[in-house]
Coordinates of C-alpha atoms in Angstrom, one line a residue:
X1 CA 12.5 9.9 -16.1
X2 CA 12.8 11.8 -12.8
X3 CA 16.4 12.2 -11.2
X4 CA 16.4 10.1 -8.2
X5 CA 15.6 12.2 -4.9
X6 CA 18.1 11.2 -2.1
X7 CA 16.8 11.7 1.7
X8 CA 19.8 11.6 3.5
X9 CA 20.1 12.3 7.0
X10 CA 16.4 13.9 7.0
X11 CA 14.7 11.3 7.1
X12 CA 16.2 7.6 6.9
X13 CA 18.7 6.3 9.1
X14 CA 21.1 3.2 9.3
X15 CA 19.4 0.0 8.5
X16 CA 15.6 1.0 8.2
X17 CA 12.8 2.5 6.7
X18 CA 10.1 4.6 7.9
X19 CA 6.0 3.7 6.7
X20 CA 2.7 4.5 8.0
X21 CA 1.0 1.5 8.6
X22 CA -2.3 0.4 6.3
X23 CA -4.3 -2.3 5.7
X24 CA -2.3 -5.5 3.6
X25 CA -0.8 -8.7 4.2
X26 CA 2.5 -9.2 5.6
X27 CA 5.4 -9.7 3.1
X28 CA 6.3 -13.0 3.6
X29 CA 10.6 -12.2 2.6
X30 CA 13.3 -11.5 5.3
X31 CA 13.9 -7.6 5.0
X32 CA 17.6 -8.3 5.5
X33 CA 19.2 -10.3 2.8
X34 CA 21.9 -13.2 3.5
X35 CA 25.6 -14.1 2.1
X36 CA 24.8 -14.4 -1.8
X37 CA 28.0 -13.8 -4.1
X38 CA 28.2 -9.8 -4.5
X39 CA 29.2 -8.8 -8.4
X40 CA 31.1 -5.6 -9.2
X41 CA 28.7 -4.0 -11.3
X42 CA 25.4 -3.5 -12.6
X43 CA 22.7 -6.6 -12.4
X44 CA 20.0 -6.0 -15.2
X45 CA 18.5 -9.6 -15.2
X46 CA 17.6 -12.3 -13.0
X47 CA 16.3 -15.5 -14.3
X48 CA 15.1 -18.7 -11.6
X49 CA 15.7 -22.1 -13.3
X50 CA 14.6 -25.0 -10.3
X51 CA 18.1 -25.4 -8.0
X52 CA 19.9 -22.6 -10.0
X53 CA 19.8 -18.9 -10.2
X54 CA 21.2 -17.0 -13.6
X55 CA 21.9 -13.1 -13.5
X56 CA 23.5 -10.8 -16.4
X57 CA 24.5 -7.5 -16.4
X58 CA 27.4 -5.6 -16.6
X59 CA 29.7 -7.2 -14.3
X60 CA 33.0 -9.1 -14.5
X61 CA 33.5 -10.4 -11.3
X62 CA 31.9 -11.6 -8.0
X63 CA 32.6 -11.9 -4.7
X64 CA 32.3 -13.9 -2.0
X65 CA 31.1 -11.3 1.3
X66 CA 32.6 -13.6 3.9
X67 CA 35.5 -15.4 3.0
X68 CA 36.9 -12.5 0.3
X69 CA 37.7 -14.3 -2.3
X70 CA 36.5 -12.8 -6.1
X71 CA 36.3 -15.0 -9.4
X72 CA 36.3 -13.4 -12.6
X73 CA 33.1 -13.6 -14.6
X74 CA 32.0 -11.8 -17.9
X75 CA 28.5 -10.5 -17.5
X76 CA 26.6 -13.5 -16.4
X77 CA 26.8 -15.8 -13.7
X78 CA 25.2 -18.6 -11.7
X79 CA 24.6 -19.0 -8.4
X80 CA 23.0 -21.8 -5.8
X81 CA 19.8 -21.4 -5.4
X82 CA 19.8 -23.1 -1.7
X83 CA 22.5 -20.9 -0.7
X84 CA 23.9 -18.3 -2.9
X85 CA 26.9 -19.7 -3.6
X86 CA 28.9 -19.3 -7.1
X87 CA 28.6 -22.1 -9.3
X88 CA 32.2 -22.6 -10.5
X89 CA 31.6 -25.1 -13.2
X90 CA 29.3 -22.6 -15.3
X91 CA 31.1 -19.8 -16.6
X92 CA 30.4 -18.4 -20.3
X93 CA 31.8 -15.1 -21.2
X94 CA 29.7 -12.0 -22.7
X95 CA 31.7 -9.1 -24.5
X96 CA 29.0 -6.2 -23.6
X97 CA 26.0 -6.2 -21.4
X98 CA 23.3 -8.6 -20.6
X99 CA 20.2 -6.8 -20.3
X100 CA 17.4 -10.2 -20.4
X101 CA 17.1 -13.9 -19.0
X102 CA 15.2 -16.3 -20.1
X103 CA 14.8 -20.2 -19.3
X104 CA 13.6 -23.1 -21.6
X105 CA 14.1 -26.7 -21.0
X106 CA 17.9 -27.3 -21.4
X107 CA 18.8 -24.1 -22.6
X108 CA 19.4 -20.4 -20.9
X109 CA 18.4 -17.9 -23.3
X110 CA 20.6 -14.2 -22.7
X111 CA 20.0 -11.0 -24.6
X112 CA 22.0 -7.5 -24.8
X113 CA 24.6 -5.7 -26.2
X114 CA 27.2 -8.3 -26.7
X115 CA 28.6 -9.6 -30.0
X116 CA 30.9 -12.5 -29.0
X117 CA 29.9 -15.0 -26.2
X118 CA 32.9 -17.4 -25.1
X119 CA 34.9 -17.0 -28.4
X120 CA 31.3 -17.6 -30.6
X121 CA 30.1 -15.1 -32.7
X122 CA 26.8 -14.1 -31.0
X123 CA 24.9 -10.9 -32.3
X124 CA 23.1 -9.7 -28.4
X125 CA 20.8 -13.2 -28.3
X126 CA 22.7 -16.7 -27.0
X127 CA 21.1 -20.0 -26.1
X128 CA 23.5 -21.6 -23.6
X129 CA 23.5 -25.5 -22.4
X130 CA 22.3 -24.7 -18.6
X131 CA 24.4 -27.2 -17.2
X132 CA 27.7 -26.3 -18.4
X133 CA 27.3 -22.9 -19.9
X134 CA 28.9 -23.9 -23.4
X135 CA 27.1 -21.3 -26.6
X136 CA 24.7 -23.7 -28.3
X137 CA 25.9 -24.5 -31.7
X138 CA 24.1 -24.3 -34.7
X139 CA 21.9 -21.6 -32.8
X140 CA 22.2 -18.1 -33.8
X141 CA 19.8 -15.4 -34.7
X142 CA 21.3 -12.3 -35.5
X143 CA 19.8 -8.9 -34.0
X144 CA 21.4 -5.6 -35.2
X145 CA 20.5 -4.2 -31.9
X146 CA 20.0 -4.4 -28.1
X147 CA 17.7 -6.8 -27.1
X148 CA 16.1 -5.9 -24.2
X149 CA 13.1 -8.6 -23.1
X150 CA 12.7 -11.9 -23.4
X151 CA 10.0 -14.4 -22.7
X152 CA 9.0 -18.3 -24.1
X153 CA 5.5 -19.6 -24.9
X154 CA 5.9 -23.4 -25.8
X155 CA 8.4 -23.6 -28.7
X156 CA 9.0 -20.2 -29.0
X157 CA 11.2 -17.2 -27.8
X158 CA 10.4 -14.6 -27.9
X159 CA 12.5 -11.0 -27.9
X160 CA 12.1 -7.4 -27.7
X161 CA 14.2 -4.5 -27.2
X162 CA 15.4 -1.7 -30.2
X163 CA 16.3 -3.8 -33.0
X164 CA 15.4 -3.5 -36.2
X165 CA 16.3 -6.9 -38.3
X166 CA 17.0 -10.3 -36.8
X167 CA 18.8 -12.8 -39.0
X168 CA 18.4 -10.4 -41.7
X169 CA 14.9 -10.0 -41.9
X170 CA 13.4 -7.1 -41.0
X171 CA 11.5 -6.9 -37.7
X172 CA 10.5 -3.8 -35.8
X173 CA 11.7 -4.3 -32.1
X174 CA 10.0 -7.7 -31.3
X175 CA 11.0 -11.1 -33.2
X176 CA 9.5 -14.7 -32.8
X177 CA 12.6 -17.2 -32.1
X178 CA 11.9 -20.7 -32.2
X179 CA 13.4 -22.5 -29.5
X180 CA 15.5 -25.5 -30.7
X181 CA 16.8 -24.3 -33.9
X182 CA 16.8 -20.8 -33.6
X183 CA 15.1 -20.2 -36.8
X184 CA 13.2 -16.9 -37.1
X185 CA 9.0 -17.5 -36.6
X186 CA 7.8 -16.4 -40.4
X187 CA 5.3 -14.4 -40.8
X188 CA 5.4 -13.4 -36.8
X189 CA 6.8 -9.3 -37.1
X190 CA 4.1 -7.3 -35.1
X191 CA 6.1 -3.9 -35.0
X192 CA 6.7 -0.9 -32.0
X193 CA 7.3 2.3 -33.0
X194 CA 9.6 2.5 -30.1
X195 CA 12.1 0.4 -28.2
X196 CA 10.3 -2.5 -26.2
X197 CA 11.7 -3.4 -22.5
X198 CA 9.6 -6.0 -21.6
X199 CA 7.8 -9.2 -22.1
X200 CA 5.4 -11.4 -19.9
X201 CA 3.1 -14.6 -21.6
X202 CA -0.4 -14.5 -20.2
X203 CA -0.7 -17.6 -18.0
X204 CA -3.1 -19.6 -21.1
X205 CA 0.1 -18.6 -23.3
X206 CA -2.1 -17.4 -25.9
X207 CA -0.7 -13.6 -25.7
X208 CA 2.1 -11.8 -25.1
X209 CA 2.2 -9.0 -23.0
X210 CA 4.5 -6.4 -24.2
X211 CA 5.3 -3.0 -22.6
X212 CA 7.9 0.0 -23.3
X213 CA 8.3 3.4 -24.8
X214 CA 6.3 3.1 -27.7
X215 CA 2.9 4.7 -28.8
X216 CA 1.9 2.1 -31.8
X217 CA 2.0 -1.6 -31.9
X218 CA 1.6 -3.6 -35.1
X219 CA -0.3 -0.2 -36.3
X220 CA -2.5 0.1 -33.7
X221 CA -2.2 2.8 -31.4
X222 CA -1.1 1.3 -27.9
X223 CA 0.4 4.1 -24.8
X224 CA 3.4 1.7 -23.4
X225 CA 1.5 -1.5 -22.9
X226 CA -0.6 -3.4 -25.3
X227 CA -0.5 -7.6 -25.9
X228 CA 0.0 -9.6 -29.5
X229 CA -1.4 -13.0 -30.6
X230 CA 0.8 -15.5 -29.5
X231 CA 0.5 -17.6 -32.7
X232 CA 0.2 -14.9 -35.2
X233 CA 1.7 -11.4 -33.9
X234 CA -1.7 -10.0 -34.1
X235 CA -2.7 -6.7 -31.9
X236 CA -5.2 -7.9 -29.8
X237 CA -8.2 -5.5 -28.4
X238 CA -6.5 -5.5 -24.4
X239 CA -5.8 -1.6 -24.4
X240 CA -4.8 -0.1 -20.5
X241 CA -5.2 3.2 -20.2
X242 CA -1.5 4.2 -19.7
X243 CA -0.1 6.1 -16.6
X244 CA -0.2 9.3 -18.2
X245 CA 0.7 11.0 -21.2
X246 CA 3.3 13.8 -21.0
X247 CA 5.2 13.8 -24.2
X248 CA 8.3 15.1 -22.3
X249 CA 8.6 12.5 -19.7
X250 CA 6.6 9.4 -21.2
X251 CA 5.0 6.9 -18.5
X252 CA 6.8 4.1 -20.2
X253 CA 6.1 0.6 -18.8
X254 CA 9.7 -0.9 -17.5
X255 CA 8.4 -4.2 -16.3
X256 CA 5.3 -6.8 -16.2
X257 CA 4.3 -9.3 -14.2
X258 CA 1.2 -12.0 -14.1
X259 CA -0.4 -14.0 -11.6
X260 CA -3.8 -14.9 -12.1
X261 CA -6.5 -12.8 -13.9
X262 CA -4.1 -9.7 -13.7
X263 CA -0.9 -7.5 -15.1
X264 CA 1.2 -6.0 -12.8
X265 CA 3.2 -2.8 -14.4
X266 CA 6.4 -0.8 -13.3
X267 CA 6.2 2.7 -15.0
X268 CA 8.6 5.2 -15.0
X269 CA 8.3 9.2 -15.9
X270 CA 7.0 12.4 -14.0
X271 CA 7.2 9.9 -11.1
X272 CA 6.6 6.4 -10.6
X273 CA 4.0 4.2 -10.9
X274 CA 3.1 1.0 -10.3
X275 CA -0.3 -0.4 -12.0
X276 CA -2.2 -3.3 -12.0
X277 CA -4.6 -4.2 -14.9
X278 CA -7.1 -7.1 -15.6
X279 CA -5.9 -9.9 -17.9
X280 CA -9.4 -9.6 -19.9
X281 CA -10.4 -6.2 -20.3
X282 CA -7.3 -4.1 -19.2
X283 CA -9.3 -2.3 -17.2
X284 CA -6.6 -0.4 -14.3
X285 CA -7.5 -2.0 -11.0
X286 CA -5.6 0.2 -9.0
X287 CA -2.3 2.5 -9.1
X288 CA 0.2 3.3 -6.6
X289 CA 2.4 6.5 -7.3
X290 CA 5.9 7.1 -6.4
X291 CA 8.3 10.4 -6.4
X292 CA 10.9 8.3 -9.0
X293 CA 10.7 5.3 -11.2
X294 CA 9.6 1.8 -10.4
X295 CA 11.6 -0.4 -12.7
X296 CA 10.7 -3.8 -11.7
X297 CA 7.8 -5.6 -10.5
X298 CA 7.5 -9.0 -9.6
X299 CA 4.6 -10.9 -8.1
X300 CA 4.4 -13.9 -5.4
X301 CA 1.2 -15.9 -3.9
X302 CA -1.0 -12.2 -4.0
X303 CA 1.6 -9.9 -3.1
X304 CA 3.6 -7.6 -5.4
X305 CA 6.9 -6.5 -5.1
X306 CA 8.2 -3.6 -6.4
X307 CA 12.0 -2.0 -7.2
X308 CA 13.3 1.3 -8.8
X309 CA 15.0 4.6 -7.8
X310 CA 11.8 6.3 -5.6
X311 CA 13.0 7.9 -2.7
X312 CA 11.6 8.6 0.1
X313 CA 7.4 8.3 -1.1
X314 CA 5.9 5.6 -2.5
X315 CA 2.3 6.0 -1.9
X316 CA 2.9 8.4 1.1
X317 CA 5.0 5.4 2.8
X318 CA 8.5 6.2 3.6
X319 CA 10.2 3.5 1.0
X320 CA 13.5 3.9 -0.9
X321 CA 13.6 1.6 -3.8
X322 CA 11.7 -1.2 -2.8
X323 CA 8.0 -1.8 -1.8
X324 CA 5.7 -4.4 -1.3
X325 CA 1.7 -4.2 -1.9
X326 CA -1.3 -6.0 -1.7
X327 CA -2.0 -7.8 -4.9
X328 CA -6.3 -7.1 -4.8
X329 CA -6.3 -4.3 -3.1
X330 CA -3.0 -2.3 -3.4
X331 CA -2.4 -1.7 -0.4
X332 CA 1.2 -1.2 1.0
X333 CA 2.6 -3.3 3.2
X334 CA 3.8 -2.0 5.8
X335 CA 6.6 -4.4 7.0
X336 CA 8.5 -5.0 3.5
X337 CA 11.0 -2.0 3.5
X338 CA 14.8 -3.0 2.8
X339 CA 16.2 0.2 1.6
X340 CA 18.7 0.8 -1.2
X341 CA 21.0 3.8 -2.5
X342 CA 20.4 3.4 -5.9
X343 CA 18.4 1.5 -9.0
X344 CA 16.6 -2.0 -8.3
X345 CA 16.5 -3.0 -12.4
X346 CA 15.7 -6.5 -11.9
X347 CA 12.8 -8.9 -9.4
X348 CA 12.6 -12.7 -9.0
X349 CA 10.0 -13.5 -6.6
X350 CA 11.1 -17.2 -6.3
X351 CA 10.1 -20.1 -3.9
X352 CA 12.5 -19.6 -1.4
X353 CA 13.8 -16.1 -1.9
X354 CA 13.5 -12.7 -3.5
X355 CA 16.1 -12.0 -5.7
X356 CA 16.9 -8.1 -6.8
X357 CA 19.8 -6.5 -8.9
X358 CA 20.2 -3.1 -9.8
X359 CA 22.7 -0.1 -9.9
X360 CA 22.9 0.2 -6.1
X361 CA 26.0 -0.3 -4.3
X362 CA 24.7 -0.4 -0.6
X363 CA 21.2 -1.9 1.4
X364 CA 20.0 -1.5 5.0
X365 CA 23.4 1.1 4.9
X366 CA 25.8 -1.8 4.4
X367 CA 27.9 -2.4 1.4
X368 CA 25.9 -5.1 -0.6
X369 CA 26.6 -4.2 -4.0
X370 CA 24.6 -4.7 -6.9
X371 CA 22.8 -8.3 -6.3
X372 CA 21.0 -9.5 -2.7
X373 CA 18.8 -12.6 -1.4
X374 CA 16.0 -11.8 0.9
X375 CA 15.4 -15.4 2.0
X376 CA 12.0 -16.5 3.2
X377 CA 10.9 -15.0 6.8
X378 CA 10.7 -18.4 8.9
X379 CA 7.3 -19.4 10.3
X380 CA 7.1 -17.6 13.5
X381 CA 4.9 -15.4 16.0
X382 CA 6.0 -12.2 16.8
X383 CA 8.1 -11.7 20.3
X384 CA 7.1 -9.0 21.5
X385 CA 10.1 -6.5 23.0
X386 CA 8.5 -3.4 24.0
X387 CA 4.8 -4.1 24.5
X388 CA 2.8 -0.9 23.6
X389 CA 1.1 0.7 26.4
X390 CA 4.0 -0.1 28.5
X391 CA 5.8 2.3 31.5
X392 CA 8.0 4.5 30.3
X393 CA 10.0 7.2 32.2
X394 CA 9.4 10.3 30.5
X395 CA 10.5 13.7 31.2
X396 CA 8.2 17.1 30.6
X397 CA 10.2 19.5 32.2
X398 CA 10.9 21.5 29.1
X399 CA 14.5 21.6 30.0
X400 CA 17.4 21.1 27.8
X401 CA 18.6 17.3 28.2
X402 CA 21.8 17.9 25.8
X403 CA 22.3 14.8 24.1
X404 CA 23.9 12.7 26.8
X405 CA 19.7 11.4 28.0
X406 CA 19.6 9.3 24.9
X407 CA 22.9 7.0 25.9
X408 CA 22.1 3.4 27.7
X409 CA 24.6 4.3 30.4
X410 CA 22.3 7.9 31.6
X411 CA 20.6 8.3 34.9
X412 CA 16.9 8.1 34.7
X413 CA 16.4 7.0 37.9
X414 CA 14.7 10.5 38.7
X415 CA 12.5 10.9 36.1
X416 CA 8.6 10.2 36.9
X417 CA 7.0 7.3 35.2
X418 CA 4.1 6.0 33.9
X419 CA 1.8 3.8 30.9
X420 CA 1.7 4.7 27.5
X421 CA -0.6 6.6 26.1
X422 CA 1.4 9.7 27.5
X423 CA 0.5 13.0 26.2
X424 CA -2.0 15.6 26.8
X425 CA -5.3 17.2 24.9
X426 CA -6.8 14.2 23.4
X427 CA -8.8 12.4 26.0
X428 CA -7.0 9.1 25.3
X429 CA -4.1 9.5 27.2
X430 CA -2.9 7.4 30.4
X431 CA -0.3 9.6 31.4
X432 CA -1.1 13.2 31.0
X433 CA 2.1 15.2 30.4
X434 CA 2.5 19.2 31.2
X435 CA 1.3 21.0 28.4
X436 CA 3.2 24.5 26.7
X437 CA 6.6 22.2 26.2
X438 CA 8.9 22.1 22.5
X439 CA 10.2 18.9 23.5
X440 CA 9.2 15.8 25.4
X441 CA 11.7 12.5 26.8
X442 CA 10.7 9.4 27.2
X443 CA 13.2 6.0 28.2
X444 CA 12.6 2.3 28.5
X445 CA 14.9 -0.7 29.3
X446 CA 14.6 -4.2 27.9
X447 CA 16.5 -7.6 28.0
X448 CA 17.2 -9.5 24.9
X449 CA 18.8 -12.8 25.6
X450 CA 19.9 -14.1 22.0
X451 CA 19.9 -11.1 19.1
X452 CA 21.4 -13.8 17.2
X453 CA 17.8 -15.8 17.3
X454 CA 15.6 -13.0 16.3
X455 CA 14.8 -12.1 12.2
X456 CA 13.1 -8.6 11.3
X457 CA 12.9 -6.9 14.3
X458 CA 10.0 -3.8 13.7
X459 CA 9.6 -0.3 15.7
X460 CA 6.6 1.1 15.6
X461 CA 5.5 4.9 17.0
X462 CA 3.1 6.5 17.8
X463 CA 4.0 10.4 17.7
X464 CA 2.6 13.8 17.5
X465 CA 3.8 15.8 16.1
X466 CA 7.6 14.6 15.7
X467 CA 10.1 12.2 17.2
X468 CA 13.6 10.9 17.0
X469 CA 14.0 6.7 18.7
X470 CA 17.4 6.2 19.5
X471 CA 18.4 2.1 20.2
X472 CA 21.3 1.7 22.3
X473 CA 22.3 5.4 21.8
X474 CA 22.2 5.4 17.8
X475 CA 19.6 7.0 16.1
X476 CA 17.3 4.4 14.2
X477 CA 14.6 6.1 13.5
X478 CA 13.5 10.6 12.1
X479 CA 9.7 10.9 11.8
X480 CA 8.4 14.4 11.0
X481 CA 11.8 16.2 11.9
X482 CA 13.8 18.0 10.2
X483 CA 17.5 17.2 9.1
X484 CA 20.9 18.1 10.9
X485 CA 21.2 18.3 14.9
X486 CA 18.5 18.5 16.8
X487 CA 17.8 20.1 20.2
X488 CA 15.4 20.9 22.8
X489 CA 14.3 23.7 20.9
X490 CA 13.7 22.0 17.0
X491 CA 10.3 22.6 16.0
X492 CA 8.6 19.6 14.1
X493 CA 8.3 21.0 10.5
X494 CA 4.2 20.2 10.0
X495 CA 2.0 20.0 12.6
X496 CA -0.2 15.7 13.0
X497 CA -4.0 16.3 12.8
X498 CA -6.6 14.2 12.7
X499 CA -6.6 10.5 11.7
X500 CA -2.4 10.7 11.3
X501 CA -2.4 11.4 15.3
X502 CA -3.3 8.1 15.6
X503 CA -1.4 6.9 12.7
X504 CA 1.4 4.1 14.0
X505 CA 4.7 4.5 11.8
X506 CA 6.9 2.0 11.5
X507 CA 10.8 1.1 10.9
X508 CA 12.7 -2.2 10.7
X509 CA 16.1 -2.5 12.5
X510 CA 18.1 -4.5 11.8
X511 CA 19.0 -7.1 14.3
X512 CA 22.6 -6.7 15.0
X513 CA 22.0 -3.4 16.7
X514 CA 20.5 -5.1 19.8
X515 CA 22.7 -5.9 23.1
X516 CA 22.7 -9.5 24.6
X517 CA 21.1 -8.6 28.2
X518 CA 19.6 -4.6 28.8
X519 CA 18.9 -2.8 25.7
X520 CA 17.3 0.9 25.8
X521 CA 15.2 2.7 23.8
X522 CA 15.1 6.4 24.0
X523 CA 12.5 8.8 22.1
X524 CA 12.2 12.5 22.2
X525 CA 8.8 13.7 20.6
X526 CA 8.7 16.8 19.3
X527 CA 6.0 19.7 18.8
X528 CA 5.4 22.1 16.0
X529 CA 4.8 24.6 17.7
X530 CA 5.1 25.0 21.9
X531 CA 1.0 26.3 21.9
X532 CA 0.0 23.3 20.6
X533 CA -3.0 22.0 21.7
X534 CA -2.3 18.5 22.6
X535 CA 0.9 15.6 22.4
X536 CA 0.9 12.1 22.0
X537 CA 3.5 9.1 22.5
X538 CA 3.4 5.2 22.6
X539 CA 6.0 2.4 21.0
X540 CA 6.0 -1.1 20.3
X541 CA 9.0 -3.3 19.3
X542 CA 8.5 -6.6 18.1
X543 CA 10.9 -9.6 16.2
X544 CA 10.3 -12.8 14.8

């Protein structure tokens, strides 16, 4: 796997992300999550059951982000659905880490590294009652190592992960479970040559999808991803071609998801990947490609949503550790872009919200460790801020502003103004700017009456070749510009040709950093070089 590749102050700043926008539907989650109970360590699994959401992972306590208050808990927890709260009532104790969730009925099913669950002799599987958390007795199947994946067809659980016996018979890394007496399914013991890290049931329930590090599956050769009879642990014929094959850095499939006729896979290695296959003939429908690994996927109503430790490409969008697509088409969507600091292990694309827990400790560049909400975006039109094609006051001098030009309280009462497109050389413009410049200035004013009121407020630019947007005087958004202070003189590092000169990008912002009454947005645009041959500039800010 790759290490993770920070961007720092290049090119991400407080509370956003930078894309280029493309073709795909709008994610349909808040970017900015809300007041869920925050755990103090590692979330590895995330499991939905109706008014009540179930995570594991290495934790031991959570905390409550408003009031302050923390209450001890040992490796799994649940939480309110409707509202995040901790459910105090349910509270069973895990003695190592819970790596896998799974829901049946009654009964919460947890898997891992744990030996003892609340005083019970558990060896890493558990069925718990879901309604008070007590270890269900009588219930207990043995597995002499981690178990990493769980899923349930019907009657039967089902587990994978690196084990090699369960209730002392020997199976190879996946074991058949059934559900009410915990008995081990004879005769079920397809076998993986490596450890298996996750499970998904086709949506007929007569497979299961199984994906991981390992090249063979029941003896047949399968590269990360292959599916087994659900009945009889058969290898069936689906066969995806796998991400790639580097025996150094596998492509080893992290995650699945289904919805409809197709598999949706998170791949880790020599980058990321994420894949989507068809259900019947495992034929790759398309694949995104990432500069880390995607380590979750999960899928909502035709749009995928995707977690991991990329940073800062995913597809040539500017996304750190989480991205949304197109579920036909694959198309990233370019509104979806929360950004984290570290892994996203875990995806529950649920009614009301999407859940994700991971390794990270902070999101949108606030402290929200380890386990966040993004509730549902509420049905709304956009309001539209900053119109583009609006006036701007710009300045083209070529003289050295300092840094005082991008504060609200500056004088730019002087400067000329005039309509967006401003720029010079492509035909296109409204205002044409003087050519043979490094650096260009441009300042608007707004009103906001309520911040309070508006949800996912998005910037979008239009710039060539580089440009720095500063909201309120804080820097909110880099595009094409290199790290550290910049001045009148800082070249844009790559010069914007063709189809990317008209290219918008885009950033959310989170809502708190607008003013009740006059806000101002101020943009310097940058050339590559002071010969170039044209510049452009426009902006449009928008909330819901």
């Amino acid at each position: 796997m790759n290490v993770r590749k920070f961007l720092g102050a290049l090119l991400l700043s407080p509370a956003l992300v930078l894309a280029s926008i493309s073709p795909a539907h709008a994610a349909d989650y808040s970017t900015h999550p809300r007041d869920n109970w925050l755990p103090n360590a590692r979330v590895f699994a995330i499991a939905h059951t109706g008014e009540r959401i179930v995570i594991g992972g290495d934790f031991t306590s959570l905390r409550n982000p408003v009031t302050g208050e923390s209450v001890a808990r040992g490796r799994i927890a649940m939480l309110d659905a409707a509202t995040g709260d901790l459910v105090r009532t349910w509270a069973p104790t895990a003695n190592g880490s819970v790596r896998a969730l799974s829901v049946s009925g009654d009964r919460v099913f947890a898997g891992g590294d744990f030996t003892i669950v609340s005083g019970h002799g558990r060896n890493r599987i558990v069925a718990l009652d879901q309604a008070s958390g007590a270890v269900i007795g009588g219930w207990n199947p043995s597995a002499n190592g981690s178990v990493r994946a769980l899923a349930v067809i019907g009657a039967t659980l089902y587990a994978g992960g690196q084990f090699g016996s369960v209730s002392g018979h020997s199976r190879s890394r996946l074991a058949a479970i059934d559900v009410g007496s915990g008995a081990l399914r004879a005769g079920w013991a397809p076998s993986a040559n490596a450890t298996v890290y996750t499970l998904a049931a086709r949506p007929d329930g007569a497979a299961l999808l199984v994906g991981g590090l390992f090249t063979t599956l029941g003896g047949s050769a399968r590269n990360y991803l292959g599916s087994v009879d659900a009945g009889t642990g058969t290898v069936t014929g689906w066969q995806p071609p796998p991400g790639c094959l580097v025996p150094s850095n596998q492509c080893i499939v992290t995650d699945l998801a289904v919805e409809g006729d197709s598999a949706y896979a998170a791949i880790a290695g020599p980058g990321g990947r994420l894949a989507a296959y068809q259900l019947d003939t495992g034929v790759r429908r398309w694949e995104r490609l990432a500069d880390g690994d995607v380590e979750s996927v999960a899928v909502r109503d035709g749009r995928v949503y995707a977690g991991g430790h990329f940073c800062p490409d995913f597809s040539g969008f500017m996304r750190c550790d989480f991205a949304a697509v197109d579920a036909a088409t694959g198309a990233v969507d370019p509104d979806f872009a929360p950004t984290a600091n570290g892994q996203i292990f875990a995806l529950d694309a649920g009614p009301d919200a999407l859940r994700a827990g991971g390794a990270y400790s902070r999101l949108n560049d606030e402290a929200r460790p380890y386990y966040n909400e993004f509730p549902l975006r509420p049905p709304s039109t956009d309001i539209t801020l900053i119109a583009s094609s609006a006036t701007w006051r710009y300045q083209d001098s070529g003289a050295d502003l300092g840094t005082s030009w991008s504060q609200p309280a500056y004088d730019d009462s002087s400067w000329p103004s005039g309509p967006a497109q401003l720029g010079f050389g492509d035909g296109d413009e409204r205002r044409v700017l003087a050519s043979g410049r490094i650096t260009y200035y441009f300042r608007h004013a707004f009103a906001v009456a309520d911040p309070a009121a508006l949800h996912d407020v998005t910037l979008r630019v239009l710039r060539d070749d580089g440009a720095v947007v500063y909201l309120n005087g804080q820097e909110v958004m880099r595009s094409n510009m290199p790290s550290g202070t910049i001045t009148s003189g800082t070249l844009a590092p790559s010069t914007v040709n063709s189809d990317a000169e008209n290219t918008w990008q885009t950033v959310a912002v989170a809502p708190e950093r607008l003013n009740a009454g006059q806000n101002t947005i101020a943009v310097e645009v940058h050339q590559a070089q002071p010969t170039s041959s044209d510049v452009s500039f426009d902006l449009a800010l928008t909330a819901r």
